Amino acid sequence: MLTLLGFAMIGTFLVLIMMKKMSPIAALVLIPALFCVFAGKGAHLGDYVIDGVGKLAPTAAMLMFAIVYFGVMIDVGLFDPVVRGILRFCKADPMRVVVGTAVLAAVVSLDGDGSTTFMITVSAMYPLYKRLGLSLVVMTGVAATANGVMNTLPWGGPTARAATALKLDAGDIFVPMIPALAMGLVCVLVLAYVLGVRERRRVGTLALPGPGAHEDAPEEAHADVHTAALVAEPAVAPALTVGTGTGEGASPASFPTSPPMSTSTSTSTSAPAANPSAGEGDADDMQGLDPNRPTLRPRLYWFNAALTVALLAAMIMELLPIPVLFLLGAALALTVNFPHMPDQKARVAAHADNVLNVAGMVFAAAVFTGVLTGTGMVKHMADWLVGAIPDGMGPHMALVTGVLSLPLTYFMSNDGFYFGVLPVLAEAGAAHGVSPLEIARASLVGQALHMSSPLVPAVYVLVGMAKVEFGDHTRFTVKWAALTSLVVLAAGMLFGII
């Protein structure tokens, strides 16, 4: 009974979200509350929710102060050189823009924190996608999938959980998986290239000349023009409930897009028409981060860079809990960059919307996970799935674990999967002579898909800043992320790792 209710609850949640019948926050709260009553445990709902909130409170604190910290770093211009470099590489070519998104997300993911990755990636790439009229779900899909592959780093979380649950060394799990994970990254880059080519065919190869730009200007001058025209980032991350505007009802062949502000193309039939009003609308909820914005702190650039490097190093070395590190970092960044109280209040207020929305989403997810865990639905679902494995598959438990990691890490938290399900799978594999190391490595396969799970708080940072509806992101991303996970699994088997 609990098994059926668990699958029904998850299915109902996903259907309502993807059909846009409920907002994520409402669905995360009301659906599990309703199913808790159906399970006959409504009297314990309060206990389940408080337990879930207690477990996710550190995550909410980390995201809140991470948003403030990196929001301040964007305000003061720490990432402006990165943005300019990406713009010069992309040259307003949709294919380069999408590939650049994958590369940037993968590189920034080295810090092991998904919310940080998405904040920096969206801040750098969002203006390009908006002004070129590219699909924003392409950006969120590529960024989430690239981050999912890199999330397997030993300090990223899943590898450490697998090592702890099975009492193994994290290095013994991760290092042999590097070739398979590299193939996963190659898959992401190929996917980005293919999607970029599709976007190029849809909108054409665009140019965004600034005032006074001429066709016979040197290439370097054009690069500067593109940079000046495109360096415009949202000073405040948009609210999570804001959609792309044209994403509703879009099919895979017709992505949700934002109208370009000003475009020109040699293939006029394939390019969307310019929409000046869209640009005016953007001006209402976006403040372009021009080179002369008052929040810039060029004299403190190296201090901010050193502070960020030190913060990331402390995260990797686990000197303090991550929420504490971001709390200290945000306080120090505000104090040094904005010593006057009114300026500090203005910066905090500038990012308050995104902080509130993300924190609210995390605590709403706590209701969902609290009910799943407290009622026993997760345990019954996991036991049913493990029990459904035929005895003849025993010698192939590593392959089974890899396949199961896709749906289980999508519908469950990493803690639930690695500490609840993985030991059972490892025990079943050991009975047939399968090494726990192989089981642990195979368990990492589903992380590319996991990063788009509705139970991952960082994904709401991604879709919120990109102004993409979560349902649109899910419909577009799940198939490509699942494909990437299967590529990692196939590569692991081919190389003899799994």
XYZ file of C-alpha atoms in Angstrom:
498
model
C 0.000 0.000 0.000
C 2.725 2.486 0.948
C 4.669 1.510 -2.167
C 1.706 2.339 -4.382
C 1.000 5.580 -2.529
C 4.676 6.618 -2.830
C 4.776 6.156 -6.588
C 1.351 7.791 -6.933
C 2.477 10.814 -4.904
C 5.607 11.313 -6.995
C 3.699 10.791 -10.247
C 0.970 13.250 -9.234
C 3.562 15.857 -8.286
C 5.449 15.564 -11.590
C 2.306 15.597 -13.733
C 0.893 18.698 -12.049
C 4.230 20.505 -12.269
C 4.866 19.683 -15.925
C 1.286 20.547 -16.862
C 1.673 23.815 -14.926
C -1.430 23.187 -12.864
C 0.354 24.054 -9.616
C 3.399 26.059 -8.632
C 6.368 24.033 -7.291
C 5.979 25.392 -3.758
C 2.257 24.602 -3.601
C 2.755 21.135 -5.085
C 5.641 20.300 -2.748
C 3.462 21.140 0.260
C -0.109 20.163 -0.589
C 0.406 16.889 -2.463
C 2.469 15.127 0.247
C 0.108 16.462 2.926
C -2.830 14.937 1.052
C -1.092 11.595 0.530
C -0.049 11.537 4.180
C -3.748 11.633 5.053
C -4.463 8.898 2.475
C -1.814 6.737 4.170
C -3.703 7.095 7.450
C -0.873 9.050 9.101
C -2.265 12.548 8.959
C -1.923 12.911 12.722
C 1.848 12.626 12.349
C 2.159 15.160 9.503
C 3.549 17.831 11.822
C 6.292 15.517 13.078
C 7.251 14.517 9.544
C 7.443 18.143 8.383
C 9.488 19.300 11.382
C 11.873 16.393 10.866
C 12.245 17.248 7.169
C 12.769 20.939 7.896
C 15.429 20.102 10.461
C 17.361 18.035 7.945
C 17.160 20.651 5.170
C 17.712 23.754 7.318
C 21.512 23.702 6.772
C 20.927 23.499 3.011
C 18.555 26.461 3.152
C 21.086 28.479 5.158
C 23.852 27.596 2.722
C 21.789 28.666 -0.290
C 20.638 31.892 1.359
C 24.130 33.122 2.152
C 25.629 31.695 -1.062
C 23.137 33.790 -3.043
C 24.049 36.897 -1.054
C 27.791 36.216 -1.373
C 27.891 35.543 -5.091
C 25.299 38.234 -5.731
C 27.665 40.736 -4.113
C 30.599 39.339 -6.119
C 28.622 39.846 -9.335
C 27.662 43.362 -8.236
C 31.275 44.383 -7.540
C 32.497 43.045 -10.890
C 34.449 39.930 -9.885
C 33.117 37.929 -12.829
C 33.099 40.713 -15.437
C 36.383 39.523 -17.050
C 34.931 36.016 -17.333
C 31.816 37.371 -19.008
C 33.851 39.438 -21.462
C 36.021 36.439 -22.314
C 32.992 34.255 -22.954
C 31.406 36.925 -25.127
C 34.542 37.188 -27.240
C 34.592 33.416 -27.681
C 30.897 33.157 -28.511
C 30.862 36.015 -31.055
C 27.042 35.942 -31.078
C 27.088 32.444 -32.615
C 24.322 30.309 -31.033
C 26.402 27.136 -31.291
C 29.341 28.741 -29.484
C 27.019 30.186 -26.870
C 25.541 26.795 -25.980
C 28.925 25.047 -25.974
C 30.305 27.905 -23.880
C 27.490 27.317 -21.390
C 28.507 23.663 -21.012
C 32.193 24.500 -20.611
C 31.552 27.277 -18.089
C 29.185 25.116 -16.018
C 31.668 22.223 -16.000
C 34.604 24.420 -14.971
C 32.731 26.256 -12.222
C 31.389 22.903 -10.958
C 34.892 22.127 -9.723
C 33.892 23.927 -6.521
C 31.466 21.101 -5.786
C 28.454 23.360 -5.142
C 25.557 23.363 -7.609
C 23.998 26.654 -6.523
C 27.298 28.494 -7.004
C 27.707 26.939 -10.442
C 24.239 27.965 -11.560
C 24.510 31.512 -10.214
C 27.762 32.181 -12.077
C 26.712 30.392 -15.266
C 23.341 32.110 -15.546
C 24.790 35.513 -14.642
C 27.321 35.176 -17.469
C 25.146 33.545 -20.141
C 21.635 34.877 -19.503
C 22.207 38.208 -21.291
C 23.504 36.382 -24.385
C 20.506 34.062 -24.564
C 18.066 36.921 -24.054
C 19.592 39.256 -26.594
C 20.122 36.572 -29.235
C 16.650 35.119 -28.723
C 17.959 31.678 -27.780
C 16.023 29.100 -25.798
C 16.527 29.547 -22.082
C 15.666 25.899 -21.390
C 18.658 24.963 -23.529
C 20.812 26.977 -21.138
C 19.296 25.440 -18.011
C 19.347 21.923 -19.456
C 22.966 22.043 -20.555
C 24.122 23.696 -17.324
C 22.276 21.208 -15.100
C 23.544 18.183 -17.029
C 27.157 19.377 -17.031
C 26.960 20.104 -13.320
C 25.435 16.672 -12.700
C 28.418 14.909 -14.259
C 30.858 17.054 -12.268
C 28.825 16.570 -9.094
C 30.557 13.203 -8.711
C 33.769 14.874 -7.526
C 34.832 13.526 -4.104
C 33.948 16.830 -2.438
C 30.691 17.174 -4.387
C 28.629 14.924 -2.128
C 27.521 11.660 -3.805
C 30.966 10.031 -3.804
C 31.481 10.886 -0.138
C 28.038 9.488 0.708
C 28.726 6.245 -1.173
C 32.088 5.882 0.574
C 30.552 6.499 3.976
C 27.591 4.170 3.443
C 29.765 1.257 2.249
C 32.818 2.091 4.400
C 35.098 2.569 1.391
C 37.726 5.134 0.413
C 36.324 7.954 -1.747
C 39.464 7.946 -3.903
C 39.055 4.239 -4.670
C 35.543 4.966 -5.883
C 36.172 8.155 -7.867
C 39.604 7.783 -9.515
C 38.788 4.662 -11.578
C 35.550 6.355 -12.690
C 37.380 9.294 -14.280
C 37.443 7.803 -17.838
C 33.709 7.073 -17.714
C 32.918 10.514 -16.306
C 35.117 12.059 -19.003
C 32.957 10.322 -21.597
C 29.946 11.827 -19.840
C 31.455 15.301 -20.234
C 32.161 14.573 -23.896
C 28.509 13.593 -24.252
C 27.452 16.901 -22.685
C 29.694 18.858 -25.076
C 28.372 16.930 -28.091
C 24.833 17.535 -26.855
C 25.604 21.250 -26.448
C 27.016 21.346 -29.980
C 23.936 19.639 -31.450
C 21.531 21.884 -29.548
C 23.611 24.909 -30.531
C 23.439 23.979 -34.194
C 19.668 23.580 -33.887
C 19.443 27.010 -32.305
C 21.661 28.465 -35.050
C 19.337 27.037 -37.695
C 16.318 28.414 -35.872
C 17.529 31.979 -35.300
C 20.410 32.241 -37.786
C 23.901 33.544 -37.087
C 23.331 36.820 -35.355
C 25.264 40.019 -34.947
C 24.643 42.666 -32.343
C 26.479 45.785 -33.478
C 26.540 48.725 -31.134
C 26.067 52.324 -32.149
C 28.579 53.413 -34.725
C 29.714 49.872 -35.561
C 30.469 49.260 -39.243
C 30.763 46.096 -41.276
C 34.295 46.931 -42.333
C 35.493 47.419 -38.765
C 38.361 45.200 -37.599
C 37.482 41.895 -35.937
C 38.820 43.121 -32.616
C 36.542 46.105 -32.762
C 33.566 43.836 -33.388
C 34.524 41.785 -30.338
C 34.550 44.924 -28.239
C 31.191 45.959 -29.696
C 29.663 42.583 -28.831
C 31.067 42.804 -25.354
C 29.751 46.292 -24.753
C 26.355 45.383 -26.159
C 25.896 42.168 -24.272
C 27.337 42.683 -20.801
C 23.991 43.092 -19.128
C 23.141 40.867 -16.222
C 20.226 40.800 -13.824
C 21.255 42.662 -10.697
C 18.551 40.751 -8.882
C 17.780 37.140 -9.765
C 14.164 36.972 -10.946
C 11.507 35.322 -8.830
C 11.200 31.576 -9.248
C 7.625 31.737 -10.447
C 8.461 33.872 -13.469
C 8.398 31.927 -16.732
C 10.153 32.443 -20.012
C 7.169 34.151 -21.484
C 6.830 31.855 -24.490
C 7.654 28.565 -22.895
C 4.122 27.382 -22.353
C 3.151 24.500 -24.554
C 6.452 24.387 -26.389
C 7.462 21.152 -27.981
C 11.005 19.765 -28.052
C 11.408 21.016 -31.583
C 10.204 24.451 -30.632
C 11.939 25.495 -27.460
C 10.645 28.187 -25.125
C 12.461 31.305 -26.137
C 12.798 34.943 -25.296
C 12.542 37.456 -28.118
C 15.842 39.000 -29.184
C 16.348 42.665 -28.494
C 18.023 43.406 -31.782
C 19.122 40.900 -34.401
C 20.325 40.704 -37.948
C 20.918 37.592 -40.011
C 21.846 36.504 -43.459
C 18.990 33.983 -43.381
C 16.160 36.287 -42.552
C 13.517 33.608 -42.906
C 14.910 31.678 -39.956
C 15.513 34.544 -37.563
C 12.878 35.872 -35.235
C 11.903 39.440 -35.686
C 13.330 42.068 -33.417
C 11.087 43.003 -30.559
C 11.892 46.396 -29.104
C 9.152 46.137 -26.564
C 10.788 43.063 -25.105
C 13.892 45.071 -24.523
C 11.887 47.752 -22.776
C 10.235 45.130 -20.600
C 13.581 43.721 -19.632
C 14.696 47.144 -18.542
C 11.957 47.140 -15.966
C 13.209 44.030 -14.153
C 16.859 44.001 -15.141
C 19.584 46.485 -14.427
C 22.346 46.193 -16.981
C 25.692 45.754 -15.278
C 27.469 48.357 -17.333
C 31.165 49.090 -16.800
C 30.288 52.255 -14.875
C 27.719 50.851 -12.450
C 28.093 52.305 -8.936
C 28.476 48.894 -7.265
C 31.798 48.168 -9.006
C 34.831 47.918 -6.728
C 37.862 47.696 -9.059
C 40.340 48.529 -6.288
C 39.078 45.545 -4.309
C 39.126 43.113 -7.252
C 42.065 41.053 -6.013
C 40.739 41.018 -2.464
C 37.415 39.648 -3.701
C 39.172 37.105 -5.923
C 41.367 35.945 -3.025
C 38.362 35.776 -0.702
C 36.449 33.634 -3.202
C 39.385 31.287 -3.766
C 39.903 30.967 -0.014
C 36.205 30.266 0.480
C 36.156 27.537 -2.163
C 39.373 26.025 -0.796
C 37.885 25.947 2.695
C 34.794 24.203 1.283
C 36.876 21.532 -0.432
C 39.045 21.016 2.658
C 35.922 20.991 4.862
C 37.471 23.372 7.387
C 33.996 24.433 8.519
C 30.428 23.471 7.561
C 29.519 25.013 4.199
C 26.632 27.134 5.603
C 29.019 28.659 8.146
C 31.610 29.397 5.452
C 29.091 31.203 3.260
C 27.678 33.072 6.243
C 31.147 34.349 7.167
C 32.018 35.036 3.527
C 28.844 37.022 2.877
C 29.315 39.105 6.027
C 32.954 39.843 5.186
C 32.216 40.650 1.535
C 29.453 43.082 2.486
C 31.549 44.769 5.173
C 34.657 45.271 3.035
C 32.980 46.196 -0.269
C 30.173 48.282 1.218
C 31.367 49.717 4.541
C 28.403 52.099 4.862
C 25.238 50.684 6.405
C 22.798 52.027 3.748
C 24.855 50.421 0.979
C 24.886 47.082 2.790
C 21.125 47.207 3.245
C 20.680 48.051 -0.427
C 22.758 45.030 -1.526
C 20.897 42.667 0.785
C 17.559 44.052 -0.406
C 18.665 43.669 -4.036
C 18.986 39.914 -3.598
C 16.191 39.422 -1.076
C 13.629 38.150 -3.605
C 15.812 35.305 -4.775
C 16.862 34.427 -1.216
C 13.249 34.271 -0.076
C 12.073 32.209 -3.029
C 14.891 29.684 -2.802
C 14.605 29.313 0.980
C 10.847 28.885 0.635
C 11.360 26.207 -2.003
C 13.802 24.317 0.220
C 11.426 24.281 3.177
C 8.549 23.262 0.893
C 10.694 20.371 -0.333
C 11.208 19.457 3.326
C 7.479 18.659 3.519
C 7.794 16.344 0.506
C 10.885 14.512 1.745
C 9.620 14.454 5.329
C 6.404 12.703 4.325
C 8.192 10.295 1.967
C 10.610 9.278 4.688
C 8.402 9.509 7.774
C 5.535 7.451 6.394
C 7.944 4.755 5.210
C 7.057 5.245 1.538
C 10.720 5.559 0.523
C 11.693 2.337 2.294
C 8.794 0.383 0.837
C 9.490 1.711 -2.668
C 13.190 0.815 -2.407
C 12.429 -2.651 -1.011
C 9.944 -3.280 -3.802
C 12.421 -2.242 -6.487
C 15.216 -4.369 -5.023
C 12.867 -7.307 -4.571
C 11.743 -7.043 -8.189
C 15.283 -7.767 -9.422
C 15.360 -11.314 -10.870
C 17.752 -13.751 -9.186
C 19.512 -14.256 -12.505
C 20.633 -10.614 -12.420
C 22.602 -11.167 -9.197
C 26.011 -11.387 -10.907
C 25.168 -8.156 -12.744
C 24.219 -6.116 -9.683
C 26.632 -3.331 -10.665
C 24.721 -2.850 -13.918
C 21.418 -3.056 -12.040
C 22.647 -0.451 -9.538
C 23.671 1.882 -12.360
C 20.281 1.604 -14.046
C 18.365 1.998 -10.779
C 20.419 5.044 -9.833
C 18.661 7.048 -12.560
C 15.081 6.905 -11.233
C 16.002 6.487 -7.575
C 18.297 9.517 -7.330
C 15.712 11.527 -9.274
C 12.792 10.635 -7.011
C 14.802 10.478 -3.777
C 17.338 12.643 -2.036
C 20.963 11.577 -2.250
C 20.915 10.816 1.455
C 17.922 8.524 1.046
C 19.481 6.664 -1.856
C 23.042 6.315 -0.614
C 22.268 5.569 3.026
C 18.999 3.695 2.525
C 19.112 1.840 -0.780
C 22.790 1.471 -1.686
C 23.714 -0.771 1.299
C 20.881 -3.141 0.321
C 22.105 -3.265 -3.281
C 25.689 -3.796 -2.115
C 24.606 -6.653 0.147
C 22.695 -8.296 -2.699
C 25.726 -7.915 -4.959
C 28.125 -9.335 -2.370
C 26.023 -12.507 -2.236
C 26.864 -13.019 -5.916
C 30.522 -12.008 -5.686
C 30.124 -8.408 -6.897
C 32.580 -6.029 -5.211
C 31.118 -3.156 -3.139
C 33.492 -0.858 -5.062
C 31.723 -1.698 -8.321
C 28.349 -1.065 -6.705
C 29.566 2.280 -5.330
C 30.934 3.375 -8.710
C 27.756 2.364 -10.484
C 25.706 4.379 -7.985
C 27.283 7.604 -9.312
C 25.864 7.085 -12.803
C 22.528 8.805 -12.178
C 23.931 12.138 -10.960
C 23.522 13.841 -14.348
C 19.773 13.267 -14.013
C 19.692 13.866 -10.254
C 20.673 17.535 -10.636
C 17.315 18.262 -12.299
C 15.314 16.482 -9.593
C 12.578 18.546 -7.915
C 14.186 17.548 -4.611
C 17.484 19.336 -5.419
C 17.334 22.904 -4.048
C 20.029 24.192 -6.422
C 17.852 23.532 -9.472
C 15.436 26.207 -8.260
C 18.304 28.696 -8.228
C 18.942 27.738 -11.861
C 15.379 28.023 -13.160
C 14.648 31.067 -11.014
C 17.574 33.123 -12.265
C 16.941 31.985 -15.849
C 13.210 32.823 -15.673
C 12.322 29.297 -16.786
C 9.316 27.368 -15.518
C 10.373 24.228 -13.680
C 7.982 22.144 -15.785
C 9.568 23.384 -19.017
C 13.021 22.629 -17.661
C 11.978 19.125 -16.611
C 10.349 18.227 -19.935
C 13.377 19.381 -21.878
C 16.206 18.186 -19.650
C 15.206 14.753 -18.359
C 15.735 12.903 -21.646
C 19.148 14.449 -22.306
C 20.316 13.984 -18.732
C 19.178 10.341 -18.769
C 21.064 9.820 -22.035
C 24.211 11.291 -20.499
C 23.877 8.999 -17.475
C 23.518 5.965 -19.738
C 26.634 7.029 -21.661
C 28.571 7.122 -18.363
C 27.223 3.665 -17.491
C 28.100 2.230 -20.911
C 31.590 3.753 -20.759
C 32.102 2.311 -17.272
C 31.194 -1.155 -18.496
C 33.301 -0.805 -21.637
C 36.372 0.228 -19.658
C 35.797 -2.529 -17.107
C 35.223 -0.062 -14.278
C 31.702 -1.268 -13.496
